Amino acid sequence: MAGKPNPAAGRGYLAIPGPSVIPEAVLNAMHRPAPNIYAGELPDMMPGITEDLKKVARTKHDVAIYIGNGHAAWEAALANVIEPGDQVLVPRTGHFSWGWGDTAEGLGGEVVKVDTALGQPMDMARITQALVEDSAQRIKAVLAVHVDTSTSLRNDIVALRAAMDAAGHPALLMVDCIASLACDVFEMDGWGVDVMVTGSQKGLMVPPGMSFVFFNDKAAAVREKMTRVSRYWDWTPRASPGMFMHYWHGTAPTHHVYGLRTALDMIHAEGIENIWARHEVFARAIWAACDAWGQRGNLRMTVRDPARRSHSVTGLQLESPQATALREWTEAHLGLTLGIGLGMAPAGDPAWHGYFRLGHMGHVNGHMIMGLLGGIQSGMAALGLEHGRGALDAASEIIAES
Ligand SMILES: *Cc1c(COP(=O)(O)O)cnc(C)c1O
């Protein structure tokens, strides 16, 4: 044999925390000639799509759809309830809560920050205190991120609602589920969430380009009292459209609508509770592997408490520059793309190269998870990174028991 093996040949695997792996069925649904936007199948699909989206969000209330990414969903939600001079309380647990707060500042809002160390959960006592001290009730909303994708921390939204209720504060509870919807358990109405934002490109398995703002009657009443809401971001006509173009305030993202229809069919065929269970098993398999590797060498999970870890993304640390070396190795040698570290160290700081993340959201199954773990182990072996044994056994036992 004179040949040289290329283990990166074959289908690549994008194991980053969004955009996620797109199912063939979704891609195929999008591969079609341009449809009529005035009548027929496309407009007829919309009532079913909004109903099915609400089932995923576990809400009976309203949804407004935007052509945009997650940042657009942040802006859309805030543009309906925040005016210049309003305060928002942001429990800042990482990159994405910093970002949502920054979006509020861009709209003239004032951010009351309750910071916690990276990887540590929200500090409910300090949140309660900040709300109790706000006797003038200037804080109009609490902006929480369910899964902060930078650290992979999963915040306790039920406890946050309880803290707001205990403080007797009327602020809206607004939650970013961009990384968690259709992966981690989430109950919009059951948990008392007033506004929830998400995007198409993570648990919903559709390419980036659509975002969603769910809002209840309490949030709609706040919107009604606004001095002005920009026409484009106004959620009211989008959620109660008189005609098809009102859903989008212009031309529909035609092909995304077909992709989303197929993704929702897949989600409802599997069952949202079964999807939550699948993500939990895979997350536990990944943690078991990481625990085994971590018995020797430098690999650590950023979130130490398993109860607070996301089921859709896992934040990891090595010594700098080992994380970057590992990512580059798995991509070049295996066709396996791991996520960069985000928000753990400033870009340009050498420490940046010590962090990486695994995306395990949406269209993933057992062989992909075992391939992901096997790929990381191959990379650590190839690069001579010290690590504990038994990781793949530990992960496969969890998958076998499920
Ligand atoms: C991905 C993500 C965002 C940002 O979404 P974009 O589509 O990149 O704008 C916001 N919040 C969370 C929690 C995310 O995971």
PDB file of C-alpha atoms in Angstrom, residues 298-299 317-323 353-354:
ATOM      1  CA  ASN A 298      -5.794  19.510  32.078  1.00  0.00           C
ATOM      2  CA  LEU A 299      -9.253  18.935  30.636  1.00  0.00           C
ATOM      3  CA  GLN A 317     -10.934  24.153  29.209  1.00  0.00           C
ATOM      4  CA  LEU A 318      -7.427  22.881  28.575  1.00  0.00           C
ATOM      5  CA  GLU A 319      -4.139  24.726  28.972  1.00  0.00           C
ATOM      6  CA  SER A 320      -3.560  27.389  26.332  1.00  0.00           C
ATOM      7  CA  PRO A 321      -2.903  26.762  23.425  1.00  0.00           C
ATOM      8  CA  GLN A 322      -4.040  23.132  23.673  1.00  0.00           C
ATOM      9  CA  ALA A 323      -7.710  23.843  22.923  1.00  0.00           C
ATOM     10  CA  HIS A 353      -6.507  29.298  23.126  1.00  0.00           C
ATOM     11  CA  GLY A 354      -7.300  27.328  26.281  1.00  0.00           C
TER      12      GLY A 354
END
